[in-house]
Amino acid sequence: MGVSLVMRADNLLMLNTTQKDYDLFWGRVYGQGDLYVDGPVSGLSITTPNMKALNGSTFTFNSSSTSNVEEFKMLRFLKEGKDGLVTLEDKKKTGANMNVDFSLSVDKGTTVNVLVGDDVGNITVKGSADPLKFHMNRQGILQ
């Protein structure tokens, strides 16, 4: 089964997670722009070529995280059983197997936190960035 989705949004909740959900990155980010989701369900590519973070968004990236890609919970798929009940699709332990390529224009009302570690310190930025890029390949490697 494959997906090919193009979405043009004015106020899309792109991320709504806490550190408890996934220790590597979390926050609440609302966006305006285009979102592309493409590929087989087992290997999606998610791209935001011209997304703008809306005022009040917050994103935290934890570069000192010990999490691994097995904990990646961004997308969950449902299945309908023969009895008509909808349940979570069984997840095989395979790693992320997902390309995530976010290019985001950030305004002065958006907060971006980067947790570097106790030996260096943490960075909190509230200001403009165009674009702020975040890329995770299918092996779970961040750039």
XYZ file of C-alpha atoms in Angstrom:
143
model
C 0.000 0.000 0.000
C 1.323 3.443 -0.892
C 0.514 7.049 -0.129
C 0.752 10.150 -2.269
C -0.509 13.194 -0.386
C -0.082 16.873 -1.199
C -1.464 19.269 1.392
C -1.568 23.050 1.270
C -2.366 24.296 4.767
C -2.994 27.621 6.468
C -2.841 26.353 10.072
C -1.540 22.767 10.248
C -0.489 21.216 13.563
C 2.753 19.644 12.297
C 4.186 18.501 15.618
C 2.495 18.005 18.972
C 4.774 15.921 21.160
C 6.538 16.054 24.511
C 9.970 14.858 25.562
C 8.258 11.790 27.010
C 6.959 10.887 23.515
C 10.363 11.115 21.848
C 13.506 12.396 23.540
C 15.313 13.521 20.372
C 12.890 16.296 19.342
C 9.536 17.556 20.539
C 7.294 20.595 20.661
C 4.173 22.126 19.232
C 4.635 23.559 15.754
C 1.859 25.048 13.651
C 2.677 25.622 10.007
C 1.467 27.342 6.872
C 2.562 26.028 3.472
C 2.901 22.757 1.585
C 3.376 19.253 2.987
C 4.190 16.236 0.814
C 3.868 12.649 2.040
C 4.848 10.015 -0.502
C 5.864 6.377 -0.784
C 4.924 3.002 0.589
C 3.544 2.967 4.135
C 6.646 1.038 5.204
C 9.015 3.738 3.856
C 7.446 7.196 3.722
C 9.081 10.431 2.642
C 7.782 13.595 4.328
C 8.813 16.964 2.896
C 7.913 20.580 3.673
C 9.535 22.625 0.882
C 8.030 25.992 1.827
C 6.492 25.678 5.288
C 6.359 28.679 7.622
C 6.143 28.148 11.391
C 3.301 30.197 12.801
C 3.656 32.573 15.725
C 3.788 30.802 19.092
C 5.328 27.561 17.818
C 7.976 25.860 19.976
C 10.483 23.211 18.846
C 13.164 21.509 20.958
C 16.003 19.436 19.523
C 17.980 17.359 22.031
C 21.386 16.691 20.484
C 22.512 14.844 23.626
C 19.605 12.378 23.462
C 20.250 8.676 23.914
C 17.052 7.767 22.043
C 17.206 5.600 18.974
C 15.058 5.397 15.889
C 13.134 2.403 17.275
C 11.340 4.909 19.513
C 10.203 7.064 16.588
C 6.440 7.563 17.104
C 5.622 10.371 14.684
C 3.190 8.324 12.578
C 0.940 5.464 13.573
C -1.171 3.423 11.199
C -4.521 1.832 11.952
C -6.065 -1.352 10.636
C -9.627 -2.575 10.555
C -10.133 -6.132 11.735
C -12.615 -8.619 10.304
C -14.886 -7.786 13.242
C -14.934 -4.107 12.218
C -12.819 -2.903 15.145
C -10.059 -0.416 14.380
C -6.740 -1.039 16.151
C -3.113 0.058 15.862
C -1.213 -1.695 13.089
C 1.412 -4.081 14.481
C 4.802 -2.408 14.240
C 7.829 -4.376 13.190
C 11.132 -3.347 14.786
C 12.944 -1.988 11.732
C 14.193 1.512 12.506
C 12.700 4.709 11.151
C 12.784 3.808 7.439
C 11.369 7.252 6.800
C 12.854 10.306 5.131
C 11.899 13.501 6.953
C 12.989 16.703 5.224
C 11.663 19.849 6.886
C 12.556 23.264 5.549
C 10.856 25.790 7.773
C 10.748 29.566 7.806
C 10.775 30.681 11.449
C 9.539 34.111 12.588
C 10.234 36.150 15.728
C 7.301 34.552 17.569
C 8.707 31.010 17.322
C 11.032 29.499 19.921
C 13.698 26.958 18.935
C 15.587 25.180 21.726
C 18.750 23.149 21.118
C 19.864 21.010 24.051
C 23.589 20.481 23.576
C 24.570 18.927 26.905
C 25.740 19.915 30.361
C 29.379 20.349 29.316
C 28.543 22.957 26.643
C 25.178 24.389 27.671
C 21.839 24.783 25.953
C 20.732 27.268 23.321
C 17.335 28.949 23.155
C 16.614 31.151 20.152
C 13.604 33.302 19.494
C 14.073 35.012 16.173
C 13.984 34.660 12.432
C 15.515 31.867 10.359
C 14.762 31.272 6.724
C 15.082 28.395 6.255
C 15.651 26.311 9.352
C 16.384 22.796 8.059
C 15.864 19.442 9.735
C 16.592 16.200 7.881
C 16.410 12.601 9.082
C 17.212 9.804 6.621
C 15.804 6.261 6.585
C 18.591 5.026 8.871
C 17.645 7.585 11.537
C 20.682 9.804 10.939
C 20.012 13.501 11.501
C 21.597 16.332 9.538
